[in-house]
PDB file of N, CA and C in Angstrom:
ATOM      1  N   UNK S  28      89.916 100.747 111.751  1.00  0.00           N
ATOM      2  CA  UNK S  28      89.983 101.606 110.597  1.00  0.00           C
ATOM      3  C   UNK S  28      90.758 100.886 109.500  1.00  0.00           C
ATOM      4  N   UNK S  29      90.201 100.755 108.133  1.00  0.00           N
ATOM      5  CA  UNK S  29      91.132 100.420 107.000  1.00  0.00           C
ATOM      6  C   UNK S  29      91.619 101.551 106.369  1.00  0.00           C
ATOM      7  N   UNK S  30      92.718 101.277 106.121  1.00  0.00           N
ATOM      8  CA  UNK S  30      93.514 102.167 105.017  1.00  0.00           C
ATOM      9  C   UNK S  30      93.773 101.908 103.956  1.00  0.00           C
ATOM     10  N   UNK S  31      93.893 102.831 102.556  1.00  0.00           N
ATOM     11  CA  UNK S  31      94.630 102.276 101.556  1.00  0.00           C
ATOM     12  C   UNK S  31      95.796 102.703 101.222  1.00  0.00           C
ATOM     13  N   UNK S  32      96.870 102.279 100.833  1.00  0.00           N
ATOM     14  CA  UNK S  32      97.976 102.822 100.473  1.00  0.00           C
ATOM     15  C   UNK S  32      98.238 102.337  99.038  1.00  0.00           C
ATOM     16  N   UNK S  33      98.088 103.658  97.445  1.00  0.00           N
ATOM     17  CA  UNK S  33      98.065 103.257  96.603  1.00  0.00           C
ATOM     18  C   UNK S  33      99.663 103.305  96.522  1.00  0.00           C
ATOM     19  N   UNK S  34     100.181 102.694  95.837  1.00  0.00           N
ATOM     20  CA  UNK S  34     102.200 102.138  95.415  1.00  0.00           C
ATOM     21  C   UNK S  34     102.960 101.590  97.240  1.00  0.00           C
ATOM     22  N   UNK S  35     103.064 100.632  96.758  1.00  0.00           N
ATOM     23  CA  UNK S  35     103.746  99.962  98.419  1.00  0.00           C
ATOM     24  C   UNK S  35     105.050  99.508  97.827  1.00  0.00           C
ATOM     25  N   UNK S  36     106.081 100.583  97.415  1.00  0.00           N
ATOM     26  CA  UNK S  36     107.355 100.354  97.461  1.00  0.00           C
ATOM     27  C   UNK S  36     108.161 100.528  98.636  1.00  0.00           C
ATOM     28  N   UNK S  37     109.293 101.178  98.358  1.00  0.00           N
ATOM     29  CA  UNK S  37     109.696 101.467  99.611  1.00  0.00           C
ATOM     30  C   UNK S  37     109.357 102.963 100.346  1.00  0.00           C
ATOM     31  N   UNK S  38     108.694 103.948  99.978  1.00  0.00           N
ATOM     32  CA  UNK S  38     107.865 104.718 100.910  1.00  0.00           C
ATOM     33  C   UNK S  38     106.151 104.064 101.025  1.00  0.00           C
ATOM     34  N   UNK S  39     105.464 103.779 100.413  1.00  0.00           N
ATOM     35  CA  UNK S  39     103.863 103.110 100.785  1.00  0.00           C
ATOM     36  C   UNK S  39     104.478 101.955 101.896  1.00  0.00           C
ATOM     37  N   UNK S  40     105.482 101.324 101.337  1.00  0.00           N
ATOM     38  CA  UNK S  40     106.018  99.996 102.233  1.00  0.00           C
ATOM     39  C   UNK S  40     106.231 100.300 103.738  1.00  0.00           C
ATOM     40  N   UNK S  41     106.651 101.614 103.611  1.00  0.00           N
ATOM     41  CA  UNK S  41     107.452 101.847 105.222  1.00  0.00           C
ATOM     42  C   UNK S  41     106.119 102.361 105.711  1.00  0.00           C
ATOM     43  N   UNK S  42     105.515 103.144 104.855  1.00  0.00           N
ATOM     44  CA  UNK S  42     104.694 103.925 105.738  1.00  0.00           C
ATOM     45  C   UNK S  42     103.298 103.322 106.206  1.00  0.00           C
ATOM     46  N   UNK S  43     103.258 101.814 105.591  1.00  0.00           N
ATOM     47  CA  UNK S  43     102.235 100.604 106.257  1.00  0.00           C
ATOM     48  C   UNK S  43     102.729 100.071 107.598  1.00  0.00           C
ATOM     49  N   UNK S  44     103.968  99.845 107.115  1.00  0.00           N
ATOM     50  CA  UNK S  44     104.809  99.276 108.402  1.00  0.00           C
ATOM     51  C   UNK S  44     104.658 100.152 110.033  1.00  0.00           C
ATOM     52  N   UNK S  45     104.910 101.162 109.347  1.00  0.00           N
ATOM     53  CA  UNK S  45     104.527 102.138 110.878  1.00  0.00           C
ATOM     54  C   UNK S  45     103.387 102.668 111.364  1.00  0.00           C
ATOM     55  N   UNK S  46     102.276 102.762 110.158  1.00  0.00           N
ATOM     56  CA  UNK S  46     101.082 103.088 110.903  1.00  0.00           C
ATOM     57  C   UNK S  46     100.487 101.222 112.025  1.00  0.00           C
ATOM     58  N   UNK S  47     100.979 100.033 111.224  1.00  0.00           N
ATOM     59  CA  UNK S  47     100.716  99.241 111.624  1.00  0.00           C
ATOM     60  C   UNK S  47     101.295  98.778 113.279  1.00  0.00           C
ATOM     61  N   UNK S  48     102.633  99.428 113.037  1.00  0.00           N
ATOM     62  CA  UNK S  48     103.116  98.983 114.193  1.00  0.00           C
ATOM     63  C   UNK S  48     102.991 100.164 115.837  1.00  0.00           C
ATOM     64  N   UNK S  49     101.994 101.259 115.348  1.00  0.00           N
ATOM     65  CA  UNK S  49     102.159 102.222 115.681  1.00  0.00           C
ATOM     66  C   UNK S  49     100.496 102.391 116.143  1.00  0.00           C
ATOM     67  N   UNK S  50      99.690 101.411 116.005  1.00  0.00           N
ATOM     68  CA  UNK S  50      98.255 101.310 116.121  1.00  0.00           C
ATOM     69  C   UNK S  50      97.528 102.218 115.371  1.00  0.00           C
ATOM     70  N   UNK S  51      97.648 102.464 114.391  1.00  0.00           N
ATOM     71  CA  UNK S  51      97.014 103.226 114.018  1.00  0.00           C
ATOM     72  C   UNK S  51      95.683 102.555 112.826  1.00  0.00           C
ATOM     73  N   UNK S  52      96.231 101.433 112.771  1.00  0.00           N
ATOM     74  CA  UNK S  52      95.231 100.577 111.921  1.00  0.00           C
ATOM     75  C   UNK S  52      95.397  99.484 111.931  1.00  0.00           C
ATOM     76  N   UNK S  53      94.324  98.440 111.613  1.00  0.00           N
ATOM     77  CA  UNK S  53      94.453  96.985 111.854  1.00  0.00           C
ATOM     78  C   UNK S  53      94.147  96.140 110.866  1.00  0.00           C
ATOM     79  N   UNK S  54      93.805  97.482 109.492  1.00  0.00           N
ATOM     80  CA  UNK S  54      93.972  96.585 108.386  1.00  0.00           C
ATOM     81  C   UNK S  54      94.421  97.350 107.139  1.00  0.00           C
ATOM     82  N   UNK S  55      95.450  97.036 106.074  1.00  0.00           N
ATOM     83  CA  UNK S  55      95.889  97.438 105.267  1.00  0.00           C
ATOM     84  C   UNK S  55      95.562  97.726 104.047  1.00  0.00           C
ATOM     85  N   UNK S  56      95.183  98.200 103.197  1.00  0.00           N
ATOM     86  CA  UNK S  56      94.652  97.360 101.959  1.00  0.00           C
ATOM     87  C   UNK S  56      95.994  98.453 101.018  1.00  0.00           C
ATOM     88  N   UNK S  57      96.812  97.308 100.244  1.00  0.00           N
ATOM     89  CA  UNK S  57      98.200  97.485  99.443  1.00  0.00           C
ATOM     90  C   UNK S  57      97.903  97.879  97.887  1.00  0.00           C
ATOM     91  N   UNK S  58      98.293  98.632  97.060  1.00  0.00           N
ATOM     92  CA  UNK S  58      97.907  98.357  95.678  1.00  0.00           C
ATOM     93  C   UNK S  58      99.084  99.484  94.925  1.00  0.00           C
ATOM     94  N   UNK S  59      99.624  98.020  94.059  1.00  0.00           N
ATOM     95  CA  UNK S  59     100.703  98.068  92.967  1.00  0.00           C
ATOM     96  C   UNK S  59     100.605  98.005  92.023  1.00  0.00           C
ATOM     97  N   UNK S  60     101.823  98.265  91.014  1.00  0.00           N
ATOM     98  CA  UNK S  60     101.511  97.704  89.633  1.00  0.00           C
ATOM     99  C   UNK S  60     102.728  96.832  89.370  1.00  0.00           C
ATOM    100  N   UNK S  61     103.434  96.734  90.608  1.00  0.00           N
ATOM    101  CA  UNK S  61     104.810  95.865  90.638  1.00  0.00           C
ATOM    102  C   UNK S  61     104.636  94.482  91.148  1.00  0.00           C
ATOM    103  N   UNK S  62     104.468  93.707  90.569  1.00  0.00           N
ATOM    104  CA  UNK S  62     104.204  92.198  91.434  1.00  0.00           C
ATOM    105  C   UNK S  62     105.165  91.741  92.584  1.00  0.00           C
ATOM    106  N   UNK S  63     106.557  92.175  92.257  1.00  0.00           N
ATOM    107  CA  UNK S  63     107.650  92.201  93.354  1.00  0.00           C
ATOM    108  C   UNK S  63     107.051  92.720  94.450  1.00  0.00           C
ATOM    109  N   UNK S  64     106.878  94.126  94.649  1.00  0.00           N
ATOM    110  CA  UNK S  64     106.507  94.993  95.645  1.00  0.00           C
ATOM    111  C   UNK S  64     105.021  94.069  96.442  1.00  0.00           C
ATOM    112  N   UNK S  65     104.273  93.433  95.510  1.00  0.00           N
ATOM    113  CA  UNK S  65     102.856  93.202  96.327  1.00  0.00           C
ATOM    114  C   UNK S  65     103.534  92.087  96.871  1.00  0.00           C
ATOM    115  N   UNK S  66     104.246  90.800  96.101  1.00  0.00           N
ATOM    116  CA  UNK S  66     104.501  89.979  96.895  1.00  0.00           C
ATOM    117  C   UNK S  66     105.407  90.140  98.615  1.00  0.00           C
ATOM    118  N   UNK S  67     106.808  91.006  98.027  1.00  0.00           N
ATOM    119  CA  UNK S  67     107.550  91.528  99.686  1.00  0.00           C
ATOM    120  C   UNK S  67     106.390  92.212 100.652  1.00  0.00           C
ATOM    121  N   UNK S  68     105.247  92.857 100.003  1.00  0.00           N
ATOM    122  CA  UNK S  68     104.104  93.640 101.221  1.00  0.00           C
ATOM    123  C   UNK S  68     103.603  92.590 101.890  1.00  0.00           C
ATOM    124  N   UNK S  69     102.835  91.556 101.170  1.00  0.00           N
ATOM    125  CA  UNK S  69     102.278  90.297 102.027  1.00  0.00           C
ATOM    126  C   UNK S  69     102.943  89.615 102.845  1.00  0.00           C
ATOM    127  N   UNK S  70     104.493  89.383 102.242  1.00  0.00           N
ATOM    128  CA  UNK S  70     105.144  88.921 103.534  1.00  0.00           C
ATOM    129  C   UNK S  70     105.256  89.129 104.472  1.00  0.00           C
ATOM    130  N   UNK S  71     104.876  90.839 104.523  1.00  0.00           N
ATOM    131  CA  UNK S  71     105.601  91.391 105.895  1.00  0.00           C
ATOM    132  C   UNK S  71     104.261  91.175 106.875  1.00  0.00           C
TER     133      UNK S  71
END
């Protein structure tokens, strides 16, 4: 299943983090308007 999570600050951020780590999906799709925020999402 893909998901989208529109704003990946720190609630979109966490709440990728746990569906991911939590199986609930195996692919993310992130979308910002903060370049900070997209770059720390890819890292993780």
């Amino acid at each position: 299943m893909t998901i989208a999570i529109i704003g990946i600050g720190l609630i979109g951020g966490s709440l990728a983090i746990t569906l991911k780590e939590n199986g609930f999906t195996d692919h993310i799709i992130g979308v910002d308007i903060n370049s900070k925020n997209i770059d720390k999402a890819y890292r993780r």
